[in-house]
CSV table of C-alpha atoms and ligand atoms in Angstrom, one decimal:
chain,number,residue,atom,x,y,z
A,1,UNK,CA,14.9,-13.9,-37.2
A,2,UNK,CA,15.8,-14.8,-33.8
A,3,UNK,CA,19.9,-13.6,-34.2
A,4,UNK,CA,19.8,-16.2,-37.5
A,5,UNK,CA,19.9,-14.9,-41.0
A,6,UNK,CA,17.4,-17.0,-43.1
A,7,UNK,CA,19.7,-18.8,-45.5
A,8,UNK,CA,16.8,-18.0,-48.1
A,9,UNK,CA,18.1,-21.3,-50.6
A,10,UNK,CA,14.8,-22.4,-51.6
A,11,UNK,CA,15.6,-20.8,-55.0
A,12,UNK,CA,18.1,-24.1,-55.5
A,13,UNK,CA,15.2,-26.6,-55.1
A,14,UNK,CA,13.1,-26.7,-58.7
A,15,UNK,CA,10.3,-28.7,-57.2
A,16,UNK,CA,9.5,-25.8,-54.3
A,17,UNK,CA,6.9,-24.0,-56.5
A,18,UNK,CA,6.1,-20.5,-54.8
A,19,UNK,CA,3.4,-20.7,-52.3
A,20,UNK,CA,3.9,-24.2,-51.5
A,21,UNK,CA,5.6,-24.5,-47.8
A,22,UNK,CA,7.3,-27.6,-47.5
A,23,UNK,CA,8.1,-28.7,-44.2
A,24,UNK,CA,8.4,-32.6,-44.5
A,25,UNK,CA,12.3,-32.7,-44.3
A,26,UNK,CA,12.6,-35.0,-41.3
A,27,UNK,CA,10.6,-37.4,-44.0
A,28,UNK,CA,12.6,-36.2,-47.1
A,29,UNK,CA,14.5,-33.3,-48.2
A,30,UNK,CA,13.9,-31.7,-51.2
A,31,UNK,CA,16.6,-32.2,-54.0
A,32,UNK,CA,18.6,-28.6,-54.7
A,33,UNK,CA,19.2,-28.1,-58.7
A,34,UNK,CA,22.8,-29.0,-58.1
A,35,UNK,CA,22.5,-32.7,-56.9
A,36,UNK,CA,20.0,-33.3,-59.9
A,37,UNK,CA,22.4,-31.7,-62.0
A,38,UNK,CA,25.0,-34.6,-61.0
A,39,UNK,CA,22.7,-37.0,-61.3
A,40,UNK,CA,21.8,-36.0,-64.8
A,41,UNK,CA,25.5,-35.9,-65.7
A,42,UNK,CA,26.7,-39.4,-64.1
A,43,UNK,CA,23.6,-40.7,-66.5
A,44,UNK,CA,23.5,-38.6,-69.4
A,45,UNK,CA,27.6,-38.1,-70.0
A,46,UNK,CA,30.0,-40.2,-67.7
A,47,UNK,CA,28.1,-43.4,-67.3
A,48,UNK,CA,29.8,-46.7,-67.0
A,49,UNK,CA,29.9,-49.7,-64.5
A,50,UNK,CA,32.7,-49.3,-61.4
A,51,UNK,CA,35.5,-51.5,-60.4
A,52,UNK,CA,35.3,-54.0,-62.9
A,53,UNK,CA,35.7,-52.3,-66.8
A,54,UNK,CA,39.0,-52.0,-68.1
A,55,UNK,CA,38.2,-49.2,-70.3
A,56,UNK,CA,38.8,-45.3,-69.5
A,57,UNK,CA,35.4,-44.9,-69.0
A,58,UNK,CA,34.6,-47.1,-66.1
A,59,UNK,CA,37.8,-46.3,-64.9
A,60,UNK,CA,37.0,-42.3,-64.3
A,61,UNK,CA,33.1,-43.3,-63.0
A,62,UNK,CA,35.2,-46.2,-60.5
A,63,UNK,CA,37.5,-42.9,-59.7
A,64,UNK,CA,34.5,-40.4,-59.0
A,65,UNK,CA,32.5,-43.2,-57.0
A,66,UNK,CA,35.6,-44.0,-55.2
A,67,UNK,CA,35.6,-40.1,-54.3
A,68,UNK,CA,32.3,-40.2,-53.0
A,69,UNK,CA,33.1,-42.4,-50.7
A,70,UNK,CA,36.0,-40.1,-49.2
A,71,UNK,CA,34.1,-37.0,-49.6
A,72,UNK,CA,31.6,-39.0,-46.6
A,73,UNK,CA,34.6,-39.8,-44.8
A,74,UNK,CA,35.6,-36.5,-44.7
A,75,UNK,CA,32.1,-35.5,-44.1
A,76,UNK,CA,31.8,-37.2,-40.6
A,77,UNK,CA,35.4,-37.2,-39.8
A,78,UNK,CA,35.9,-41.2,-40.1
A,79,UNK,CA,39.3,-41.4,-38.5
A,80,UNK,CA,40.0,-44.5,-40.5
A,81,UNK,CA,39.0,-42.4,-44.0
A,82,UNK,CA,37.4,-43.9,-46.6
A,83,UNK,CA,37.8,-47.4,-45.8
A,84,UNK,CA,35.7,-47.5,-43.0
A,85,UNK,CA,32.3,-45.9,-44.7
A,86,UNK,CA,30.3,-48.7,-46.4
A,87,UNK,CA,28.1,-47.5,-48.9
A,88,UNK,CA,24.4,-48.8,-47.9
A,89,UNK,CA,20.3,-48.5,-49.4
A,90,UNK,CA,20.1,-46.1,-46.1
A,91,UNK,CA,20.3,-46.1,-42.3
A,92,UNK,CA,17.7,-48.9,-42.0
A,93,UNK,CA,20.2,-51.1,-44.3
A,94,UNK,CA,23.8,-49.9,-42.3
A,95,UNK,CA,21.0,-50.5,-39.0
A,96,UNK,CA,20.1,-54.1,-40.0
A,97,UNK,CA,24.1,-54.9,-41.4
A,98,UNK,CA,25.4,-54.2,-38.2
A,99,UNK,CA,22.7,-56.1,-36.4
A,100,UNK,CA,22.9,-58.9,-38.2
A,101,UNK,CA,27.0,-59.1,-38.7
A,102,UNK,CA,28.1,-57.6,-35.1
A,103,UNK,CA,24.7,-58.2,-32.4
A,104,UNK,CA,23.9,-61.5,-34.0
A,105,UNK,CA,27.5,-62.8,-34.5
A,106,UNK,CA,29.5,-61.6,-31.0
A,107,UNK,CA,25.9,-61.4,-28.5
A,108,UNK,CA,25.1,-65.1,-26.8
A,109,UNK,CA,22.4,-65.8,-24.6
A,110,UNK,CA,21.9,-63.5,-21.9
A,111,UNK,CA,23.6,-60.6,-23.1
A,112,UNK,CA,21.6,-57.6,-23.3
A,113,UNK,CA,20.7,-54.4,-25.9
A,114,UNK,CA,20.1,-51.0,-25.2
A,115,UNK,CA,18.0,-48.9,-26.7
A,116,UNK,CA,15.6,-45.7,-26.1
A,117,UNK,CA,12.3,-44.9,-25.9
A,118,UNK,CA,12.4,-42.5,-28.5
A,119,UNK,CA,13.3,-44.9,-31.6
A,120,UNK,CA,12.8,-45.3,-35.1
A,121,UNK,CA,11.4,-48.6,-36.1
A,122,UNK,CA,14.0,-48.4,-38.3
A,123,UNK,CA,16.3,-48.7,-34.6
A,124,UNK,CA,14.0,-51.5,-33.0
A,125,UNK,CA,13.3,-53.8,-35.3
A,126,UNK,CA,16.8,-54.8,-36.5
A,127,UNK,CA,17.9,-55.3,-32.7
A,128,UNK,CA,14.9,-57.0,-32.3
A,129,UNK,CA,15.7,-59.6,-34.9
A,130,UNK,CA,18.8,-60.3,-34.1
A,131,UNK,CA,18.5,-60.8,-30.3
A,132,UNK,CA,16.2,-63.2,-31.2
A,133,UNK,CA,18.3,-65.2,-33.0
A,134,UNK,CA,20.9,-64.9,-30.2
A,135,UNK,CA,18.9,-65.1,-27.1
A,136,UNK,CA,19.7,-61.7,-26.0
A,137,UNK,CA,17.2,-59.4,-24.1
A,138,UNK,CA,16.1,-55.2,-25.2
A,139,UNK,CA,16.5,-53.1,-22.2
A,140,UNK,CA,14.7,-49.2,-22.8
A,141,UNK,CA,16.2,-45.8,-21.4
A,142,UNK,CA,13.3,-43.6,-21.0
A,143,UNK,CA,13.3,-40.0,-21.6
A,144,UNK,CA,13.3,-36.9,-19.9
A,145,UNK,CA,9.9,-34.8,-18.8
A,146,UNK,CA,11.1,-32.7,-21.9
A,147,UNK,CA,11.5,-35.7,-24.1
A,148,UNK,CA,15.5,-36.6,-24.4
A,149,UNK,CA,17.1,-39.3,-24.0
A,150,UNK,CA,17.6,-39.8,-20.0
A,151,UNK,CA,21.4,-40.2,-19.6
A,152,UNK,CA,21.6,-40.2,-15.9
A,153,UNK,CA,18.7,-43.2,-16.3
A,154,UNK,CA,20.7,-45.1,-18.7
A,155,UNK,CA,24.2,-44.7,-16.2
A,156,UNK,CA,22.2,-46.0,-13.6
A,157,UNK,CA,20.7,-48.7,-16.1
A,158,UNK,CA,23.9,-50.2,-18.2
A,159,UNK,CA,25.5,-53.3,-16.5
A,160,UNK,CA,28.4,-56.0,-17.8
A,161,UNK,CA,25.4,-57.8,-19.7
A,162,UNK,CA,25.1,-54.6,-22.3
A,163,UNK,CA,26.8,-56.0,-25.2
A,164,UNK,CA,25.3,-53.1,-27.3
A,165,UNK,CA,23.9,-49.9,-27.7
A,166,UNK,CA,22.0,-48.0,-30.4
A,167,UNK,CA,20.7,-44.5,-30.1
A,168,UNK,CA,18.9,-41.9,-32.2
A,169,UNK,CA,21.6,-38.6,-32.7
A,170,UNK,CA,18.6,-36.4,-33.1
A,171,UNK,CA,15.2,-38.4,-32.6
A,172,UNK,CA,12.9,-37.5,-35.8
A,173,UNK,CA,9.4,-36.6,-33.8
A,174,UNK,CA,11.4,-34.3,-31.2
A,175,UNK,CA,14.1,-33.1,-32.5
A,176,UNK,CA,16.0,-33.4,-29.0
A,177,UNK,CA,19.7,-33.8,-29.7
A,178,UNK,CA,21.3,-36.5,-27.9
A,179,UNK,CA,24.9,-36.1,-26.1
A,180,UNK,CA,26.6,-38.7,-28.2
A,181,UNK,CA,30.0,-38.1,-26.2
A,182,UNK,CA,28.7,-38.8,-23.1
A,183,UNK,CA,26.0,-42.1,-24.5
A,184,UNK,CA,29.7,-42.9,-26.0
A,185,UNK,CA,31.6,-43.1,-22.8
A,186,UNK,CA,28.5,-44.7,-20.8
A,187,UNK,CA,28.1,-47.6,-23.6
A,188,UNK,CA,32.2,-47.6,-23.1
A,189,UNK,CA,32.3,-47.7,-19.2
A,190,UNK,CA,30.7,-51.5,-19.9
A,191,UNK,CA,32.8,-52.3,-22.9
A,192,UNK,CA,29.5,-52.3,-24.8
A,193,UNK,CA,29.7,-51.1,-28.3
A,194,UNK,CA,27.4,-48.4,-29.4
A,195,UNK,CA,25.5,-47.7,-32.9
A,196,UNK,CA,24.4,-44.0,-33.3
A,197,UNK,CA,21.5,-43.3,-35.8
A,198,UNK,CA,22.3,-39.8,-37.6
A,199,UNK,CA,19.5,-39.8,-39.9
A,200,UNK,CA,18.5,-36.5,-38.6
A,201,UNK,CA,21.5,-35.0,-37.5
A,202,UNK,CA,24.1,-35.4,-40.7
A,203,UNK,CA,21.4,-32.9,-42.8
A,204,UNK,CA,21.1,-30.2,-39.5
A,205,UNK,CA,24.6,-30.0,-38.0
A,206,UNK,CA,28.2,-31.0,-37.5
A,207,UNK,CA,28.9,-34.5,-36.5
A,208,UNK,CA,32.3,-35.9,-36.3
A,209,UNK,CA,32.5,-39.7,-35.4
A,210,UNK,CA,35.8,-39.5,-33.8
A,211,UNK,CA,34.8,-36.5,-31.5
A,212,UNK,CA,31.6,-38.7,-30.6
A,213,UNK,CA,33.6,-41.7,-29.4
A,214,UNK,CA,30.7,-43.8,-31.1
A,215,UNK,CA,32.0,-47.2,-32.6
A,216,UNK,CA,29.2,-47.0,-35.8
A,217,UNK,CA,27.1,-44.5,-37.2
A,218,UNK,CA,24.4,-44.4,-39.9
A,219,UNK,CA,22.6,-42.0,-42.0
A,220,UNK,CA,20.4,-41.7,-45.3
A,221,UNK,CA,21.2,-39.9,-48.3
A,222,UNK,CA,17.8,-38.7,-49.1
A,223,UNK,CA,17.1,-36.6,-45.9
A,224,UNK,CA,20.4,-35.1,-46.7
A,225,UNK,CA,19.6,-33.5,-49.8
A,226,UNK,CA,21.0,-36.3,-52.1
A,227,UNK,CA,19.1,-38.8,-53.8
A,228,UNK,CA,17.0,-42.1,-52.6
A,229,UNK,CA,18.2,-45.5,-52.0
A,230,UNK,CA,22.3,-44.5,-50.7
A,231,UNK,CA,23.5,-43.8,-47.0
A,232,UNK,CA,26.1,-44.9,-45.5
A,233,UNK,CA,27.5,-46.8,-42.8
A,234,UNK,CA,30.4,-45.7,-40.6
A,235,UNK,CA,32.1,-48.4,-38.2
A,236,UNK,CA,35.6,-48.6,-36.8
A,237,UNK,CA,38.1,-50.2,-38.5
A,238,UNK,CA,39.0,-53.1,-36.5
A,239,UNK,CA,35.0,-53.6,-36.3
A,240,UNK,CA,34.2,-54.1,-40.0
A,241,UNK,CA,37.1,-56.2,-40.1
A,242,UNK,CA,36.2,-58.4,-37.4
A,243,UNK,CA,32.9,-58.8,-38.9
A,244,UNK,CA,31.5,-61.4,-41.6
A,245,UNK,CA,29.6,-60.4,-44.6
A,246,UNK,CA,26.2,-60.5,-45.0
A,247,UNK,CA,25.1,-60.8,-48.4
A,248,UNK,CA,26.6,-63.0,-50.8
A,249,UNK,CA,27.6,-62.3,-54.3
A,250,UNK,CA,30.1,-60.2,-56.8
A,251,UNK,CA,32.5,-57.7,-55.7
A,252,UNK,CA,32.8,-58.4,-52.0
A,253,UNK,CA,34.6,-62.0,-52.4
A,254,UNK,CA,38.5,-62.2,-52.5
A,255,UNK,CA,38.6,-65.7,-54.5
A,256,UNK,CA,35.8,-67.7,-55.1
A,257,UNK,CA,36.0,-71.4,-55.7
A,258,UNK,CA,33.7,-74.1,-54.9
A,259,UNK,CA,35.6,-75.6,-52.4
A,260,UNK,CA,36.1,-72.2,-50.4
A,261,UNK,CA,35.7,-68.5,-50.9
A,262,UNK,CA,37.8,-65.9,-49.2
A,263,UNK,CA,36.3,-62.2,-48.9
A,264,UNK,CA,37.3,-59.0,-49.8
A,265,UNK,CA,38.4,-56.5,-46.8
A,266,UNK,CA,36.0,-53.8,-45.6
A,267,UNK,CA,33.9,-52.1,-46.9
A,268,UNK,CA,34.2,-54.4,-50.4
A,269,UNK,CA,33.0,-57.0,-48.3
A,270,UNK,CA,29.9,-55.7,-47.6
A,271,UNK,CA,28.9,-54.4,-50.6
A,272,UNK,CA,27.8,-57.7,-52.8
A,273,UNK,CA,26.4,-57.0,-56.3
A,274,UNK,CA,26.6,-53.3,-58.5
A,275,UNK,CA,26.6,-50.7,-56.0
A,276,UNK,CA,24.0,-47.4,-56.9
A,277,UNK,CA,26.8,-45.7,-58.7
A,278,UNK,CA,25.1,-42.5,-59.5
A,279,UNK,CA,23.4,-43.0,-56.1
A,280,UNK,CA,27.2,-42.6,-54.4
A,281,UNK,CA,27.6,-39.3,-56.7
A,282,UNK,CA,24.2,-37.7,-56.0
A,283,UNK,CA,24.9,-37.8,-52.3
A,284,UNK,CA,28.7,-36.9,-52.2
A,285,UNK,CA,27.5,-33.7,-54.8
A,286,UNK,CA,24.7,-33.2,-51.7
A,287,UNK,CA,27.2,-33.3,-49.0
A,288,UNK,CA,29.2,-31.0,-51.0
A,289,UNK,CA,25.7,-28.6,-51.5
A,290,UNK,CA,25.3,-28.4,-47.6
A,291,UNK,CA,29.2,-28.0,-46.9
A,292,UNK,CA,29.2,-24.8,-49.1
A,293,UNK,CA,26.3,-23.4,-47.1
A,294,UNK,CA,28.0,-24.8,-43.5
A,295,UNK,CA,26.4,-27.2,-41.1
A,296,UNK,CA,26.5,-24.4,-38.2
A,297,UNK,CA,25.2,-21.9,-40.3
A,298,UNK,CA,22.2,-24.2,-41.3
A,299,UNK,CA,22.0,-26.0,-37.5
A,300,UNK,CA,21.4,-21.8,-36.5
A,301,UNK,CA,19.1,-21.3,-38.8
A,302,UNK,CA,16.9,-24.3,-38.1
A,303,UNK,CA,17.2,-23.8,-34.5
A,304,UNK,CA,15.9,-20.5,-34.9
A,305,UNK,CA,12.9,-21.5,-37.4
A,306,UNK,CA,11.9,-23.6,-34.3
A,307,UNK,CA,12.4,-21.0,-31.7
A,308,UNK,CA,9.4,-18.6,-33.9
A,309,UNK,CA,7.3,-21.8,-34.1
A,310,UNK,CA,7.2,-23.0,-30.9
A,311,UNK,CA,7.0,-19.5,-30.1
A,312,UNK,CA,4.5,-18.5,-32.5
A,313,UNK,CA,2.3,-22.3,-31.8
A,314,UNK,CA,3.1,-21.8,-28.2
A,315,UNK,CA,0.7,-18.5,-28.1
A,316,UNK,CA,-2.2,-20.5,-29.6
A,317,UNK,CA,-3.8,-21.9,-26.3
A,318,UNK,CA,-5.5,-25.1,-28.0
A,319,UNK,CA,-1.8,-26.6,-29.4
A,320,UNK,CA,0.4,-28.8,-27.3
A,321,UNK,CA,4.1,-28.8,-28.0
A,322,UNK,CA,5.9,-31.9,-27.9
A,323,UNK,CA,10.0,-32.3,-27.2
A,324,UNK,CA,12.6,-29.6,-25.5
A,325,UNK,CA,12.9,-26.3,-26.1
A,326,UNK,CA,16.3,-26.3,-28.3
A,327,UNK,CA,15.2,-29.3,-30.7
A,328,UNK,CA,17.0,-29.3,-34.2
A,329,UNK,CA,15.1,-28.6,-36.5
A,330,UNK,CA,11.7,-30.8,-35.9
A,331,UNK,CA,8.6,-29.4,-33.8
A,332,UNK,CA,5.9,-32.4,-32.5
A,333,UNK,CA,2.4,-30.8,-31.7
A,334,UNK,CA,-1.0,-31.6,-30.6
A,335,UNK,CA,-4.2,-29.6,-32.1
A,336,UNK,CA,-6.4,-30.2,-28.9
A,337,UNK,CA,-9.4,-32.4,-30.0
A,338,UNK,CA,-8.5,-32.4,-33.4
A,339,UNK,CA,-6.9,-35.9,-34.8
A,340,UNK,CA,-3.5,-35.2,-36.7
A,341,UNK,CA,-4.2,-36.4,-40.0
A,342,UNK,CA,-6.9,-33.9,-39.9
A,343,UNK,CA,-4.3,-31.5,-39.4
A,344,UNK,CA,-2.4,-32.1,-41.8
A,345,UNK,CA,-5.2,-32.5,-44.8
A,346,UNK,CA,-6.4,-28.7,-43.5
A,347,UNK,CA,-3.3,-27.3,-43.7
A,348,UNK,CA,-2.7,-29.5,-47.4
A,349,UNK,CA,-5.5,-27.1,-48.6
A,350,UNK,CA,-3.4,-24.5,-47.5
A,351,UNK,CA,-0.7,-25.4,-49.5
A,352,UNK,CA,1.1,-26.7,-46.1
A,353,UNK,CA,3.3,-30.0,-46.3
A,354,UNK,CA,3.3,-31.3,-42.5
A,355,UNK,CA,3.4,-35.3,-41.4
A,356,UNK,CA,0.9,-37.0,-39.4
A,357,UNK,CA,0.8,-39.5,-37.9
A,358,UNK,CA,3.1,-42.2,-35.7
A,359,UNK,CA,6.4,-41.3,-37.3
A,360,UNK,CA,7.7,-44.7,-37.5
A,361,UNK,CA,8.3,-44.7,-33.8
A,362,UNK,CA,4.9,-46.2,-32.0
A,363,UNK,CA,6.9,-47.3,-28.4
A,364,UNK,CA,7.1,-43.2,-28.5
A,365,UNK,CA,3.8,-42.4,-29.1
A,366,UNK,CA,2.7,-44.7,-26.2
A,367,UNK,CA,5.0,-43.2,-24.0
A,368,UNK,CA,3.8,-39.7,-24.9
A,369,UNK,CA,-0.1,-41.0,-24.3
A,370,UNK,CA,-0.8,-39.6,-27.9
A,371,UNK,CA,-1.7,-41.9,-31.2
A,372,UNK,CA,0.0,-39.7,-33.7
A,373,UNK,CA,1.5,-36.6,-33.8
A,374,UNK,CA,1.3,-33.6,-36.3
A,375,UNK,CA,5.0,-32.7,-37.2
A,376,UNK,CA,6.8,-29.8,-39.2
A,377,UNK,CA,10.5,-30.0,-40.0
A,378,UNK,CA,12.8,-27.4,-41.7
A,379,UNK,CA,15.6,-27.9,-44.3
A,380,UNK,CA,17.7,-25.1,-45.9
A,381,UNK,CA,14.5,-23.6,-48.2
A,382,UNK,CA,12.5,-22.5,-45.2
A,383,UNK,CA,12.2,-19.2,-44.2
A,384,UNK,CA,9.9,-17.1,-41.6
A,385,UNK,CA,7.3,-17.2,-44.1
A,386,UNK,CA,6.8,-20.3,-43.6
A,387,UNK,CA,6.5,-20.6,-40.1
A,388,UNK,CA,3.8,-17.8,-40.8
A,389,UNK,CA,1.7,-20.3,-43.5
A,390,UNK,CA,2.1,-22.9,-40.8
A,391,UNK,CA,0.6,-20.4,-38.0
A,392,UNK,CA,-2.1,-19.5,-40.5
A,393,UNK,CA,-3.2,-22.9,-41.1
A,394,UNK,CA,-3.3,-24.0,-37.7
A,395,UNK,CA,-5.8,-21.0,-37.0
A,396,UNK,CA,-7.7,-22.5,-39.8
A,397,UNK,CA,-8.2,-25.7,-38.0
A,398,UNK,CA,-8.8,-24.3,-35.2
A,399,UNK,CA,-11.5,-22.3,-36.4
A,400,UNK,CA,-13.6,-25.4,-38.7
A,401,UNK,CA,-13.2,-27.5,-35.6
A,402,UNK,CA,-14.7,-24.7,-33.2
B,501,PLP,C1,15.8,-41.2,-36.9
B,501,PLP,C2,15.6,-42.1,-38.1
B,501,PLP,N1,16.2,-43.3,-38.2
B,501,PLP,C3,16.1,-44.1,-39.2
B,501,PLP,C4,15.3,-43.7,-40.3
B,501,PLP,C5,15.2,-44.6,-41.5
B,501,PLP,O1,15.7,-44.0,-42.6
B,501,PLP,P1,15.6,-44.7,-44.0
B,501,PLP,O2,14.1,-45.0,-44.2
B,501,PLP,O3,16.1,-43.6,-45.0
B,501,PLP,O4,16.4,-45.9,-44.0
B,501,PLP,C6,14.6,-42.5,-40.2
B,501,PLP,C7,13.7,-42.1,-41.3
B,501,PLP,O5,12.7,-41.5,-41.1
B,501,PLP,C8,14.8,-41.7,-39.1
B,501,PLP,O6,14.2,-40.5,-39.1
């Protein structure tokens, strides 16, 4: 398969039911038998709150929590370890801490943000709301012809007045794979700080923080094979530490009184209320699932599954591909004439999972001239036969629609 060796895993995922091609992944990974399997157990056998019971029990489950932690920290080589990854719902929660505890606590009026073009929502909004608050203004890099992230635009773009910087890793409708190093050193050469979003790179291949000179990063348990409502967020030390807490409540205070309250250091301090214990362990048991198999193994075998579609899609004269050539993981295309949620109901009958639509990222949309998009995004259980139901499909759309 194009010099990769299908890692043919889709026996580890329960709800994959033969014949059913699932290539949603960008959306949501499918859970592997093994993360359920440690969800099960933190519920059905070691269960017990964390950090506050002083019996054994909540003492092991405050232990194996604690480990999750490290086991990210390890994950994305946090050069500060375990201290510096702040358990979150998901990257549009570490997104909206950092904007609202860093943007909207250091940016003044006049001070500027930079973002992309290609952004989530879930990388708009947040800067959005908090430059609001502050007076500060959005600037947009725009992309390449073949959709990444323009760097020599945004060199010639930064000045003094960018305070910030926030850019997708791997952007979820392209797939094109940012340079983080060098969007690092750029954001840097201003003394602007800059927030990378990993959602869709930490599930697709290696990322280490300290060799991306970033200052935070953020991703999502749930695309990564662990379980919903857990991510976390990385920052530098001396960051978190110079930052306030956001939300209010038990476990991230130092002393309360009502006369003054002192707060817990980072990341205590920005996790208010009963974490999602079992939430920690699902995704430290997922990161463990994907280590086993090796991020460059999987980041070669996604790379390839895209190579035979765009390949494959390419060769079928009414389909317009969308993004570069070496995106990871994630193919955008057109159906000339044919709207995508029509797409993707065809290729439902099929026994296809593809998303439609605007992907949570309109400003993109209107800079590719298109409403929507029809997208198809590989995890671990995909193979070449896939790509081949995809293929199929598509010719089946193609023919009802003449
Ligand atoms: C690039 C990117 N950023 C942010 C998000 C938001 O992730 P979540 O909804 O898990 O917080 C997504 C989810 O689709 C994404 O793909």
């Amino acid at each position: 398969m194009n010099g990769a060796a299908p890692l043919d895993r889709v026996s580890d995922f329960p709800a994959i039911p033969d014949g059913w091609t699932y290539l949603d992944t960008a959306a949501t990974s499918q859970k592997p038998q093994l993360v359920i399997d440690a969800i099960a157990r933190a519920y059905d056998t070691t269960y017990a709150t964390v950090h506050r019971g002083v019996y054994a029990r909540s003492a092991d489950m405050t232990t194996a929590y604690e480990a999750a932690r490290r086991r990210v920290a390890e994950f994305i080589g946090a050069p500060g370890g375990a201290d510096e990854i702040v358990f979150v719902r998901g990257a549009t929660e570490g997104i909206n801490l950092v904007a609202q505890c860093w943007v909207a606590n250091q940016l003044k009026s006049g001070d500027r943000i930079l973002l992309s073009m290609l952004e989530h929502h879930s990388n708009i909004v947040p800067w959005q709301m908090a430059a609001e608050r502050v007076g500060a203004a959005i600037d947009v890099v725009p992309l390449t012809v073949d959709g990444r992230i323009d760097l020599d635009a945004m060199e010639a773009m930064i000045r003094p007045e960018h305070r910030f910087v926030a850019l997708a890793h791997v952007s979820n409708v392209l797939g094109s794979v940012l340079d983080g190093a060098r969007a690092s050193r750029i954001a840097h050469s201003v003394d602007a700080k800059i927030l990378l979003d990993g959602c869709q790179a930490v599930p697709r291949m290696t990322v280490d923080v300290a060799a991306l000179g970033c200052d935070f990063y953020v991703f999502s348990g749930h695309k990564l094979y662990g379980p919903t409502g857990i991510g976390a967020l990385w920052g530098r030390a001396e960051l978190l530490e110079a930052m306030p807490p956001w939300q209010g409540g038990g476990a991230m205070i130092d002393r309360v009184s009502f006369e003054r309250t002192t707060y817990a250091p980072p990341p205590g301090r920005f996790e208010a209320g009963t974490p999602h214990i079992v939430g920690g362990l699902g995704m430290a048991a997922a990161i463990d699932y994907v280590a086993e198999i090796g991020l460059d193994a999987i980041h070669a075998h996604e790379t390839a599954l895209v190579a035979r579609t765009r390949d494959a899609l390419g060769a079928i004269n009414s389909v317009r591909l969308l993004g570069p050539e070496d995106s990871a993981g994630i193919v955008s295309f057109e159906v000339e004439g044919v709207h995508p949620h029509d797409v993707g109901t065809i290729l439902d009958e099929e026994r296809v999972a593809i998303r439609a639509g605007h992907h949570c990222a309109q400003p993109l949309m209107e800079a590719l001239g298109v409403a929507a998009t029809a997208r198809a995004s590989f995890g671990v259980y995909n193979g070449p036969a896939d790509v081949e139901a995809l293929v199929r499909g598509i010719e089946r759309v193609r023919r009802i629609f003449g």
